[in-house]
Structures are given as C-alpha cells and as structure tokens.
mmCIF file of C-alpha atoms in Angstrom:
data_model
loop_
_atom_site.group_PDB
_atom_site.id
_atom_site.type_symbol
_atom_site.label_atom_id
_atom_site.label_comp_id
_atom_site.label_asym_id
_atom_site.label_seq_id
_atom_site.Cartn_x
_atom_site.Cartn_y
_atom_site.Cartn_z
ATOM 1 C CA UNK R 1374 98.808 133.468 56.517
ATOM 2 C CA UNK R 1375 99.176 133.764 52.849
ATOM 3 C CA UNK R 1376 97.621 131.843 50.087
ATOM 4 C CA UNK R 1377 98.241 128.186 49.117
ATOM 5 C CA UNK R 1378 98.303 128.469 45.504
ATOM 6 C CA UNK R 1379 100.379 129.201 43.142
ATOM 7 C CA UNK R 1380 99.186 130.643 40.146
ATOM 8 C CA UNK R 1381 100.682 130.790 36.290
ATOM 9 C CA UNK R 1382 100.469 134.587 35.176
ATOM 10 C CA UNK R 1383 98.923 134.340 31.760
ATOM 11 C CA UNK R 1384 96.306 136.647 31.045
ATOM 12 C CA UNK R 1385 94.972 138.953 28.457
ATOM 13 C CA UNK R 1386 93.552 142.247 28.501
ATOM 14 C CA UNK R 1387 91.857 144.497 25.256
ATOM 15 C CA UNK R 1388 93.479 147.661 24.605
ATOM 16 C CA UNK R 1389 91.443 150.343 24.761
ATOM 17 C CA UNK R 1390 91.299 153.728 22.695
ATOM 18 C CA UNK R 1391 90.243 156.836 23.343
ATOM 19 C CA UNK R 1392 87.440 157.413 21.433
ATOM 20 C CA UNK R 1393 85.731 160.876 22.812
ATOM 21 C CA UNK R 1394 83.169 160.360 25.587
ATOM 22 C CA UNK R 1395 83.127 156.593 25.685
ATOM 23 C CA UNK R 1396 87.217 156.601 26.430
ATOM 24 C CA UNK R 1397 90.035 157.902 29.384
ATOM 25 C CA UNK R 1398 92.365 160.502 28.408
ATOM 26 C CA UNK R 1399 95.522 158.732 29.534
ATOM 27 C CA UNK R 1400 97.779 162.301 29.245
ATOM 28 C CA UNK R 1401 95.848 163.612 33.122
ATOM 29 C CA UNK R 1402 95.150 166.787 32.034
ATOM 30 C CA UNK R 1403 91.519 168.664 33.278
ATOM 31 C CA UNK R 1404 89.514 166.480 31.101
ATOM 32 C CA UNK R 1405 86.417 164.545 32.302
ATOM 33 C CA UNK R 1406 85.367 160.992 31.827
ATOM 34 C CA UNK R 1407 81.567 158.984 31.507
ATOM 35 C CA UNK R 1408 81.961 155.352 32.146
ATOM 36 C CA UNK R 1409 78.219 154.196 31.049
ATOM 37 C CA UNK R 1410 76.738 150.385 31.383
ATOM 38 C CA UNK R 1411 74.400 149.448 28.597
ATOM 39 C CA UNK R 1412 72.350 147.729 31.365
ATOM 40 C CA UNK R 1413 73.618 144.673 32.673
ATOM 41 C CA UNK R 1414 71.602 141.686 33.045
ATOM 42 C CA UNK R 1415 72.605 138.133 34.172
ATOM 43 C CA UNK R 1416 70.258 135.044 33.882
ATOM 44 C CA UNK R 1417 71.801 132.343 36.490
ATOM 45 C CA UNK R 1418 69.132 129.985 35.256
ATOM 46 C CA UNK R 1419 67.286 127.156 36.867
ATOM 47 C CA UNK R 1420 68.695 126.510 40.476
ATOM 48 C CA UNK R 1421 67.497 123.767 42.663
ATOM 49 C CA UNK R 1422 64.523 123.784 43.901
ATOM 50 C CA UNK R 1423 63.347 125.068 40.645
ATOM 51 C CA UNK R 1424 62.967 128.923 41.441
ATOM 52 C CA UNK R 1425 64.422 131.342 38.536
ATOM 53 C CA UNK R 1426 66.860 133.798 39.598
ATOM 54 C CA UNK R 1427 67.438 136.994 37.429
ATOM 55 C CA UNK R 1428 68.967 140.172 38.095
ATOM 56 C CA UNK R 1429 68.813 143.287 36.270
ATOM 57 C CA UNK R 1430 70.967 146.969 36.760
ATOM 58 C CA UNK R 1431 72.068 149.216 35.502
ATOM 59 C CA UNK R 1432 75.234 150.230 36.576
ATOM 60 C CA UNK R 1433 76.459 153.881 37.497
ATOM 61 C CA UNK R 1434 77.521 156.311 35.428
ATOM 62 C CA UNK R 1435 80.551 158.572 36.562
ATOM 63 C CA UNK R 1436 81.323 161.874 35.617
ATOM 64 C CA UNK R 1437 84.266 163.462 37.246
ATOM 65 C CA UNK R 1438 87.446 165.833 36.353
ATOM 66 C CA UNK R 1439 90.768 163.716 35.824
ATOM 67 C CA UNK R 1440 92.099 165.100 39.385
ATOM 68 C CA UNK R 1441 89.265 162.867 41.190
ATOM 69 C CA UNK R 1442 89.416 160.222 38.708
ATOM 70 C CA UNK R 1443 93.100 159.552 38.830
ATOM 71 C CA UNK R 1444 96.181 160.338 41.556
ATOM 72 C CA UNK R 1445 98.780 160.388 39.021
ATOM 73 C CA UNK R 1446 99.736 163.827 40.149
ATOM 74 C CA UNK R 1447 103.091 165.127 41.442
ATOM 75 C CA UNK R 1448 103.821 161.878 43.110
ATOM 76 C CA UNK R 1449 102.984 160.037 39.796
ATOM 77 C CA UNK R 1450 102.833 161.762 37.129
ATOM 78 C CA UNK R 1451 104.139 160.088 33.823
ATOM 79 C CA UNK R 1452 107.328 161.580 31.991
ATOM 80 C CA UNK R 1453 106.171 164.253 29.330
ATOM 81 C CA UNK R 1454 108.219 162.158 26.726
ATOM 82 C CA UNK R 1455 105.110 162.064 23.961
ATOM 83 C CA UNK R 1456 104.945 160.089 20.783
ATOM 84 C CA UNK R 1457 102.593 160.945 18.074
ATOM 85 C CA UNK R 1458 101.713 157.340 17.718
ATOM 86 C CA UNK R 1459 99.152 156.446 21.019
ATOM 87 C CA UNK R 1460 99.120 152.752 20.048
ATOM 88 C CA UNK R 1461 103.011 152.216 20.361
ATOM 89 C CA UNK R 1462 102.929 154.382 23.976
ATOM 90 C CA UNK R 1463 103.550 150.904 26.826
ATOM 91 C CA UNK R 1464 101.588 151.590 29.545
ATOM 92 C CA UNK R 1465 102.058 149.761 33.226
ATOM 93 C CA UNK R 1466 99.033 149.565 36.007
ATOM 94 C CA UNK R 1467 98.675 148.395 39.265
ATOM 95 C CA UNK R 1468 95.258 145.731 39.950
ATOM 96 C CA UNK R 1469 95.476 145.191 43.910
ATOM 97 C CA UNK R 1470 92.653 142.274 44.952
ATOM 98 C CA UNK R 1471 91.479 142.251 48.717
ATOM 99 C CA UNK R 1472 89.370 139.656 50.216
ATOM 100 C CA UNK R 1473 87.745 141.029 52.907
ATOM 101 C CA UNK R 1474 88.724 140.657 56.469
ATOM 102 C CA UNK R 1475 86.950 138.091 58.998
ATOM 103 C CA UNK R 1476 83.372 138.618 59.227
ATOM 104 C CA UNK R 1477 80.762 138.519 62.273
ATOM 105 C CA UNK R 1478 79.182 135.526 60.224
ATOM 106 C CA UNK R 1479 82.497 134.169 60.057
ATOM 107 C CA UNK R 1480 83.219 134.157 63.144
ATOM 108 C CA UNK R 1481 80.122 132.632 63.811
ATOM 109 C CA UNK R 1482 81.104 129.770 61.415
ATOM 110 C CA UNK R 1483 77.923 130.313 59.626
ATOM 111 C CA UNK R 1484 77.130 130.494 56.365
ATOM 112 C CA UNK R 1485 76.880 134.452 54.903
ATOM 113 C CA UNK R 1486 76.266 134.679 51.019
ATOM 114 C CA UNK R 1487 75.180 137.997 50.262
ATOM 115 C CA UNK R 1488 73.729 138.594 53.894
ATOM 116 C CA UNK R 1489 75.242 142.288 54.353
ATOM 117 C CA UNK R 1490 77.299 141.498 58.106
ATOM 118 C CA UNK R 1491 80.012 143.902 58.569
ATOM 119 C CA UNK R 1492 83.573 142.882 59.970
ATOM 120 C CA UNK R 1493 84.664 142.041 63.439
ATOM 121 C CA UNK R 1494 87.454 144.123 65.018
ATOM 122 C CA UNK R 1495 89.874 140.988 64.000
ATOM 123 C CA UNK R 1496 88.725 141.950 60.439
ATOM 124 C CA UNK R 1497 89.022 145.504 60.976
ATOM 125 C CA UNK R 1498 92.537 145.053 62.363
ATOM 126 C CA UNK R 1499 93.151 142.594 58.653
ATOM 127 C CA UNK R 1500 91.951 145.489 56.479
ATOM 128 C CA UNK R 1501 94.023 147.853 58.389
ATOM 129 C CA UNK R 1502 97.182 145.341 58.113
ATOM 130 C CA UNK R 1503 96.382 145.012 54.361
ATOM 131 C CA UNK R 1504 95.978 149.049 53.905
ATOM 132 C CA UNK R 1505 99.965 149.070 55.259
ATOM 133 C CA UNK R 1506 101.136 146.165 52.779
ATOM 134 C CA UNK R 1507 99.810 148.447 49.991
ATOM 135 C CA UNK R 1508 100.747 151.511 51.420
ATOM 136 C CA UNK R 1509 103.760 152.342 48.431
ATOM 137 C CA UNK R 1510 101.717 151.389 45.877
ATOM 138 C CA UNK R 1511 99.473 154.082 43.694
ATOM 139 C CA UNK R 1512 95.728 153.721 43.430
ATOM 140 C CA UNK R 1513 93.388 155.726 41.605
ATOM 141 C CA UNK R 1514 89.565 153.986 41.459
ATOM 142 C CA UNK R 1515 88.696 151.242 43.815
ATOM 143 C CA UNK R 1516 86.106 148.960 43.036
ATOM 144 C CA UNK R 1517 83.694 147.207 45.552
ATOM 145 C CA UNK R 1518 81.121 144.836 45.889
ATOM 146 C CA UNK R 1519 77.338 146.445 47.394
ATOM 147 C CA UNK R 1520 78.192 144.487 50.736
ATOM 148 C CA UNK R 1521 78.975 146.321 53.781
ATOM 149 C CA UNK R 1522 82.287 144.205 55.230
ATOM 150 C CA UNK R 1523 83.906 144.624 51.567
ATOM 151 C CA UNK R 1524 83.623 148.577 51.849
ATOM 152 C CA UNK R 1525 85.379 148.839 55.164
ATOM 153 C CA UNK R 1526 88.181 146.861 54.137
ATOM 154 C CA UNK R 1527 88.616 148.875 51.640
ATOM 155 C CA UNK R 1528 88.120 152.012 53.619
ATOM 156 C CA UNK R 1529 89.780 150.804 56.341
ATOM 157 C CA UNK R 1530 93.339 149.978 53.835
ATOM 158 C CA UNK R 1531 92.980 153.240 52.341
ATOM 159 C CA UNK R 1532 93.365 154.837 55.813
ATOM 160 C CA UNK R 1533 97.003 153.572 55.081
ATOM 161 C CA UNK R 1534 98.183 154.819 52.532
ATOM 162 C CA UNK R 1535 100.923 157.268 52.629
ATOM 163 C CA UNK R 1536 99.162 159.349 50.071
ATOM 164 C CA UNK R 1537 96.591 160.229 52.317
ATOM 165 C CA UNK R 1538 93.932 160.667 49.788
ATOM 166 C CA UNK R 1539 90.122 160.172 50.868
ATOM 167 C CA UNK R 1540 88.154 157.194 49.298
ATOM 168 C CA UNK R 1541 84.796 158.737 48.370
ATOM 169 C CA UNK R 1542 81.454 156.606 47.072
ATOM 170 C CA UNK R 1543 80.296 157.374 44.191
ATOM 171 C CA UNK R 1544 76.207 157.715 44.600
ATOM 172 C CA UNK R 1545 74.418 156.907 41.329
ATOM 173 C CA UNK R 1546 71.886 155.247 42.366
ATOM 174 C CA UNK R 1547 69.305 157.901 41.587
ATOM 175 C CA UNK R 1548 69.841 161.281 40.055
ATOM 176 C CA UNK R 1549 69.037 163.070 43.049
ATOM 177 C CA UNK R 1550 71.692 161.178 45.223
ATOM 178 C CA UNK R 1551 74.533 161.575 42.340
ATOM 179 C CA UNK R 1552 73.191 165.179 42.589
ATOM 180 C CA UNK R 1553 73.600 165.310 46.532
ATOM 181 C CA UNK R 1554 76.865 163.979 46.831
ATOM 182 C CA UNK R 1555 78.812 166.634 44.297
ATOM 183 C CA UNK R 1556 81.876 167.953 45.312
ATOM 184 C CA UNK R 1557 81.967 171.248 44.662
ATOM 185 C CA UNK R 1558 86.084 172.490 45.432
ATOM 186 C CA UNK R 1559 87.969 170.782 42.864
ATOM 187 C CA UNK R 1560 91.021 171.002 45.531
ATOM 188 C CA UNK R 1561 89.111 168.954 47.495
ATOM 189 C CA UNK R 1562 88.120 166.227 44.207
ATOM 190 C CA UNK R 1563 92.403 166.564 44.082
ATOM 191 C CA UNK R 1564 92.374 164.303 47.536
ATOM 192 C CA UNK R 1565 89.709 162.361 46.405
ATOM 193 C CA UNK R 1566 89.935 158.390 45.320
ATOM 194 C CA UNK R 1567 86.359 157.392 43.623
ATOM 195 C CA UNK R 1568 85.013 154.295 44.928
ATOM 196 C CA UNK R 1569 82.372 152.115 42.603
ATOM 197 C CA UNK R 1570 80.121 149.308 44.331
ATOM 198 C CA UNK R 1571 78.347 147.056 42.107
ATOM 199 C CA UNK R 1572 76.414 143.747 43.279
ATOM 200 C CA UNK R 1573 78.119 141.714 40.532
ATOM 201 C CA UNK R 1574 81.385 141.293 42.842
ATOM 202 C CA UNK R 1575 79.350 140.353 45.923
ATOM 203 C CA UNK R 1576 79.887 136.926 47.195
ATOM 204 C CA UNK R 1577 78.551 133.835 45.744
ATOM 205 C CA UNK R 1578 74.832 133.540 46.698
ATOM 206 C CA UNK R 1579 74.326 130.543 48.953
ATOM 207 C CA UNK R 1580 70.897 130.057 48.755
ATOM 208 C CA UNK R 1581 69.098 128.124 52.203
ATOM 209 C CA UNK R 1582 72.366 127.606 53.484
ATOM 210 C CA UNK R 1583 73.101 131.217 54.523
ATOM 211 C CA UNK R 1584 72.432 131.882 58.052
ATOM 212 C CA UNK R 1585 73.450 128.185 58.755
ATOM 213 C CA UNK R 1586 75.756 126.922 60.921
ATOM 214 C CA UNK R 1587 78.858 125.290 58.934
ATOM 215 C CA UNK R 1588 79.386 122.444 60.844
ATOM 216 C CA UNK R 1589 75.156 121.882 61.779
ATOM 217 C CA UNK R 1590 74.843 122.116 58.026
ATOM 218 C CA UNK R 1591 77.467 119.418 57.653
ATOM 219 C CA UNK R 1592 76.014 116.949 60.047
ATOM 220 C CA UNK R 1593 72.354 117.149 58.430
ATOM 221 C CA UNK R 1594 73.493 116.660 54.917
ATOM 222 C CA UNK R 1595 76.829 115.190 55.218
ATOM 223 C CA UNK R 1596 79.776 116.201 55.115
ATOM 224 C CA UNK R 1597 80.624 115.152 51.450
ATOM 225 C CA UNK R 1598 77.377 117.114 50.374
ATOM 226 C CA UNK R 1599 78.313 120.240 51.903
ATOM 227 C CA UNK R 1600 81.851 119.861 50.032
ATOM 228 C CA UNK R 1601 80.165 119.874 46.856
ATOM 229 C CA UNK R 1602 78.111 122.477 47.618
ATOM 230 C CA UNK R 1603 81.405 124.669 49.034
ATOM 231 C CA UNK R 1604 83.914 123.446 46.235
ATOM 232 C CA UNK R 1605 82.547 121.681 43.384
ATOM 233 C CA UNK R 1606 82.748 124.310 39.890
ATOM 234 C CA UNK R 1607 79.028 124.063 38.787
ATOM 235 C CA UNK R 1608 76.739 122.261 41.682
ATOM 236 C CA UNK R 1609 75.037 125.050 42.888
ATOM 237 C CA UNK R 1610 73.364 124.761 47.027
ATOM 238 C CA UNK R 1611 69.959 124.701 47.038
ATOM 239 C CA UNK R 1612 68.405 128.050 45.558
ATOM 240 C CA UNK R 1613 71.836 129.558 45.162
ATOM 241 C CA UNK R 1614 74.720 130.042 42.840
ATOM 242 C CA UNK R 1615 77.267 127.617 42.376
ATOM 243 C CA UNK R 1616 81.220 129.197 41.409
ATOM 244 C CA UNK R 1617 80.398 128.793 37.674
ATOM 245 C CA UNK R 1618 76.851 131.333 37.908
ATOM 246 C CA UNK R 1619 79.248 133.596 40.184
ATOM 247 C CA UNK R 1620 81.802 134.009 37.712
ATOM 248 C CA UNK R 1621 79.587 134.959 34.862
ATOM 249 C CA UNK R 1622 78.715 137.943 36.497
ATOM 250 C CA UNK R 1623 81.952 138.998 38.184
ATOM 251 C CA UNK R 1624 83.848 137.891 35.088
ATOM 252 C CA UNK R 1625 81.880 140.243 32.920
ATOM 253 C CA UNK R 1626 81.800 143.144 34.798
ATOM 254 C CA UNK R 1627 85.643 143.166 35.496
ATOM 255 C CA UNK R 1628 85.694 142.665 31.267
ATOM 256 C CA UNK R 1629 83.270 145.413 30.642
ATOM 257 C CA UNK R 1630 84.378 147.679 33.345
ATOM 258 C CA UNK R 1631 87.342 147.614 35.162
ATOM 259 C CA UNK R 1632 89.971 146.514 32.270
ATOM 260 C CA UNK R 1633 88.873 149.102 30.296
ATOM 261 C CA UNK R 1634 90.512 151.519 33.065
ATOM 262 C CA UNK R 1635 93.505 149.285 33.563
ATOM 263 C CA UNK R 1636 94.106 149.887 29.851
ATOM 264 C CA UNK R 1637 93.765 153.189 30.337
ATOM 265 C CA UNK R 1638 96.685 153.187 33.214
ATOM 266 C CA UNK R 1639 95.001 153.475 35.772
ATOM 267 C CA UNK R 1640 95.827 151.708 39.006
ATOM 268 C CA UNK R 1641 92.844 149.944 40.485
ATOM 269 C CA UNK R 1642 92.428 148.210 43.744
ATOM 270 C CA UNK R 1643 89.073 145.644 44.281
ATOM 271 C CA UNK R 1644 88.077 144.825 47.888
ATOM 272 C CA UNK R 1645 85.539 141.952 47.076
ATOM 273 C CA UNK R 1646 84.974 138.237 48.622
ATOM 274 C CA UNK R 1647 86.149 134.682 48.196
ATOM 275 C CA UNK R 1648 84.530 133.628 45.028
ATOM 276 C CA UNK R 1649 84.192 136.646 43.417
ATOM 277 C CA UNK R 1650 87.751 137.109 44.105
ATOM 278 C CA UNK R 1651 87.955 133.401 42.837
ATOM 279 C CA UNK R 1652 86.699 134.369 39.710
ATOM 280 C CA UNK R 1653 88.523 137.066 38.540
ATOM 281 C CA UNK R 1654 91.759 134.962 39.517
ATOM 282 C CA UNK R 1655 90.713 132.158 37.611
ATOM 283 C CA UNK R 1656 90.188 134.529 34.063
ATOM 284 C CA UNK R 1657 93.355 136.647 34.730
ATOM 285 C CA UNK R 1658 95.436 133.405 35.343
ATOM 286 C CA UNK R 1659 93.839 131.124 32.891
ATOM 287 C CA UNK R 1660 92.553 128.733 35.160
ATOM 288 C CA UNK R 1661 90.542 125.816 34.731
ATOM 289 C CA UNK R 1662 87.838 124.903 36.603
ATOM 290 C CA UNK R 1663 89.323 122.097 38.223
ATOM 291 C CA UNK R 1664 92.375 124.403 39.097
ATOM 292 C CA UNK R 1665 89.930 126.788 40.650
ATOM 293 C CA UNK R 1666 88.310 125.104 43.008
ATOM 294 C CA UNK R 1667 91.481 124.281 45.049
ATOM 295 C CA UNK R 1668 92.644 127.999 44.967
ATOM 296 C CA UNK R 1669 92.359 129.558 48.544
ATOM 297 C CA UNK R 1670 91.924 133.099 49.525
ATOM 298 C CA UNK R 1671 93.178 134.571 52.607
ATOM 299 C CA UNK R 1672 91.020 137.263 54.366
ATOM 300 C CA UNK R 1673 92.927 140.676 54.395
ATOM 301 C CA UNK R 1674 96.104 139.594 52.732
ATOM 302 C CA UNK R 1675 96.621 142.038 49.147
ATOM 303 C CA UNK R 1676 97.510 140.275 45.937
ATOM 304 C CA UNK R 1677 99.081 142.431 43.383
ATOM 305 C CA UNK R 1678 99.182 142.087 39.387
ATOM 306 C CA UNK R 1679 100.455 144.057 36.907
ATOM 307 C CA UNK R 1680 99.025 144.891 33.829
ATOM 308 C CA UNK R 1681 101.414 145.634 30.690
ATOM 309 C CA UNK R 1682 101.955 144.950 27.233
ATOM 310 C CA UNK R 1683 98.365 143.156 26.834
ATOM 311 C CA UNK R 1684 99.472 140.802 30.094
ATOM 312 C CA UNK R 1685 98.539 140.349 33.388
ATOM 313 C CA UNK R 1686 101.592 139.437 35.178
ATOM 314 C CA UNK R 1687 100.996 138.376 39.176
ATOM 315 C CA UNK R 1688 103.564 139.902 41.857
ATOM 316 C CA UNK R 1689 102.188 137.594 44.356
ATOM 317 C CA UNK R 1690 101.228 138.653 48.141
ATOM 318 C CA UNK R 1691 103.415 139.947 50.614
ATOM 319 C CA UNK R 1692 104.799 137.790 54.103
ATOM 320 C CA UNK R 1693 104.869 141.485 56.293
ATOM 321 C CA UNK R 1694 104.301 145.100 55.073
ATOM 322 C CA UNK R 1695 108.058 146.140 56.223
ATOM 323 C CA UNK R 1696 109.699 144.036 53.660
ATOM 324 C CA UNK R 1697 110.358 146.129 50.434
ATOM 325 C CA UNK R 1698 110.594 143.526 48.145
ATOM 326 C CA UNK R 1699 107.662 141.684 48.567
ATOM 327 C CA UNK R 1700 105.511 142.961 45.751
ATOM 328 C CA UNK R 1701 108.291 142.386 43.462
ATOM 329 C CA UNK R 1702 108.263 146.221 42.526
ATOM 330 C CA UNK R 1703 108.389 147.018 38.581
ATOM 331 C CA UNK R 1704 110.810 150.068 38.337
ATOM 332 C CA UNK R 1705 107.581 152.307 37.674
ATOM 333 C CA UNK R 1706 106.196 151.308 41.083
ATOM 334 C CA UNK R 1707 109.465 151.878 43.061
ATOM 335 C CA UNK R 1708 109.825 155.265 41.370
ATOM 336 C CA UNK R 1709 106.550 156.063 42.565
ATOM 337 C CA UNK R 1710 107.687 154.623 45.956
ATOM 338 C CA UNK R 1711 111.056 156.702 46.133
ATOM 339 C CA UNK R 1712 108.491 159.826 45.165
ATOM 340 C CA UNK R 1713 106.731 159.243 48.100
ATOM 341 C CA UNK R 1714 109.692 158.687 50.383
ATOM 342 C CA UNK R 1715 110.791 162.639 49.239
ATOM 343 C CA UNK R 1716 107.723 163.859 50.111
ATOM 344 C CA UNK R 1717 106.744 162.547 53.308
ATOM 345 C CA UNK R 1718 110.252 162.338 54.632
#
C-alpha cells in the first residue's frame, strides 16, 4: 500500500543561526542546547454548535549535551573540512513522516479524533515494517504527537534501526518530572534518541463524531454530509476542527520548532496522524487546499524529504524495505548507509 498522490517538492525553510542559548551548535562537540516555546496558544474559533475552543501550553524546554541531542557520531559524523564563513557551509537533513499504524478505533471503523486508543497488533506489526524501511537512514530527535498509538509507532520503528540507539521521552511537563527522568551516565545519553510529544500534532479533533461508528454516522446524516465533514478544507464536524483549524496548529509548531533543528542538520523523524500529517505535507509541498484534501496517507508506510539549500525536496515512500533504492539516497545518506554496513557487518 503506498500513497496515491503525488506531490511537487517545493518548499522553503528559514535558515537558522547560532545565536548562543537560543541556537544548535551544528560542529557536535560537548555543547548543550535549550529549545524554549514562548507559550503557544491557538484560538480555533467558533465551531458549530457555538462552543469556543482554546488551547493554551507551553511547550517543553530541553536541555541536553550534543551526544543525546544528536547521533552524528562515528557513524555520522561530518568531514572536519571547516570554513570560516558558517553561512556559505550547505547542510543536508533527513525529515522522515510516519502515520501511525491501524488503530483499535480503526479497526472498529469508528471515529477516533484525539481519543488516546493505542494500536492493534496489525498496527504494531506496520510500525515495526516502517522501523525496517528506515532502518539506513540517521535520526537524531523524533517528534510525536501526546497520543498513545503515535508513540508506539514510533517506538516500535526505532526498535529497527541498525543503530540501535534507545528513543527516550523527554518529561517536561513539570519540573519535578524533567528532574526525575535525568540521565545521569553520559555513555548512556550517547545511545540515547530524545523524543518530544506535543498536542499540536495530534489528530484533527472530531468533535460528536468521535466514538461513532463510520458507516452509522453515514446513514444518520448522509453520506454526502459525512464527506464534508471527512474531506472538505474548512467545514469543521460539529464541535470539532475542520483540516484548516488543524493545520494552524501543526503548521506552526513544525515552523517554530522542528525546522529550526532541520536547519541546524539535524535529522528528524515525526510519527503523527492523518491530518496532522496532512498538514505539514500540504506547507512543505505548497499545496493548495483543494490539492489537500485528495492527498491520502497510508498507515505505517515512511515518507522521506530532504532538506538542503533552503528546499524541501521529497524522496517519496518506499514499495519494500529490501530495495536500496527506494528512498532515492542523496550521497550523504548512502555514506552514512555504507558506515553502517562496516560496522555491523
């Protein structure tokens, strides 16, 4: 199964500078980094139904030594070629997107939303197939939504990967969990891959249709209702979010967040959902909203894009995880390939 759409790879990204504390040293030596949100708020406005929805968090701040932030290490690491001039340096990442694998709700055919249901073991056995079609390719932060089945699958993929490296949550919740969940061995933070959750990349919020059978819901309403509810751009279901409300948050964290470490080189995978997925896609290919509605996601099948020279270029997603040209490798990700081939040979 692999998605229907084909997308045209136009995107772009802000560079980012180091600037002290508010920046990523990009030359992975022991140097730590703090990745602070200003607060984020999102107003989704007036739904149906005429309830207000309006969400407020701050988002966590990180503090961590380059070795747990990053795994460009011996398998990785960048030539120690230097030029005195940052700007002119080209840097190349890796942004892996995951849609999470089948649900218990989906399997149900029911409506889920932001109801937290974890996978079944078909979508256990996707996020382990997906872990293996990414398997070559490096990944230093992974990014999640707050729900349950988008955490395994990314757990569950990172079992994988050849690297062997342990994907670890980052707890900021409250000082006293950030405080509890230190590691303390910096070997240790060397095998470690930090892991970020944040609500904004949940799933579209369906409102009174979650919990609800698909095809019950279709019968009551009609069919051509429940369409516009699904696919339409802007027509939210009753008391939810339509795709538009969904993509102002998801949109703006991946601005305010995530490219910021994709400028810095960093290679980032996101296990997240259908329209948050969605989303993203539609900003990093230039979609319009018409053009967005039609895209369709398969559960537990990896899309990859490549960030360089201000672009985000798409590498598409892979037919079976044996075929070594299916990503499309740039020569910086089969070096990094070959590297792992002469270590775990």
């Amino acid at each position: 199964m692999a998605a229907t759409t084909l997308y045209q790879s136009v995107g772009t990204l802000q560079s980012c500078r180091n600037n002290g504390n508010s920046g990523l040293c990009p030359d992975y030596g022991h140097v730590s980094f703090r990745s602070v949100s200003k607060g984020f708020k999102v107003d989704v406005g007036l739904l149906r139904g005429g309830s207000f929805c309006s969400r407020k968090r701050s988002t966590c701040v990180i503090q961590a030594s380059a070795s747990q932030a990053t795994v460009f290490d011996e398998a990785s690491a960048p030539s120690s070629t230097t030029t005195s001039d940052s700007n002119k340096k080209t840097s190349e990442a890796a942004l892996i997107l995951i849609r999470h694998g089948e649900s218990m709700w989906n399997e149900k055919n029911l409506f889920t939303g932001c109801v937290d249901v974890p996978l079944t073991t078909k979508g256990v056995e996707e996020a382990v197939e997906a872990g293996k079609r990414i398997s070559n390719i490096p990944v230093d932060m992974i990014y999640t939504s707050a729900l349950i089945r988008a955490q395994m699958t990314a757990m569950l993929a990172m079992t994988q990967h050849r690297r062997k490296k342990v994907p670890t949550i980052i707890h900021e919740e409250s000082e006293q969990a950030g405080a509890w969940s230190q590691i303390f061995s910096e070997d240790t933070n060397m095998q470690c891959i930090p892991v970020v959750t944040a609500w904004q990349l949940n799933e579209r919020m369906y409102g009174e249709l979650q919990g609800l059978n698909k095809q019950e819901t279709a019968d009551k309403y009609g069919s051509e209702q429940v369409h516009e509810w699904r696919r339409s751009y802007d027509i939210p279901p009753p008391n939810g979010e339509s795709l538009e409300m969904c993509a102002e948050r998801a949109v703006a964290y991946f601005t305010e967040h995530i490219e910021p470490q994709l400028a810095s080189g960093k290679n980032i995978m996101i296990a997240a959902h259908g329209n948050s997925l969605r989303s993203i896609i539609m900003y990093l290919d230039k979609l319009t909203s018409q053009e967005v509605i039609s895209l369709e996601l398969a559960t537990g099948i990896p899309m990859l894009y490549i960030f360089k020279e201000g672009r985000f270029i798409r590498r598409g997603s892979p037919p079976a995880p044996t075929e070594a040209t299916v990503y499309a490798y740039t020569k910086k990700l089969a070096q990094y390939r070959q590297k792992l081939d002469d270590m775990f040979e």
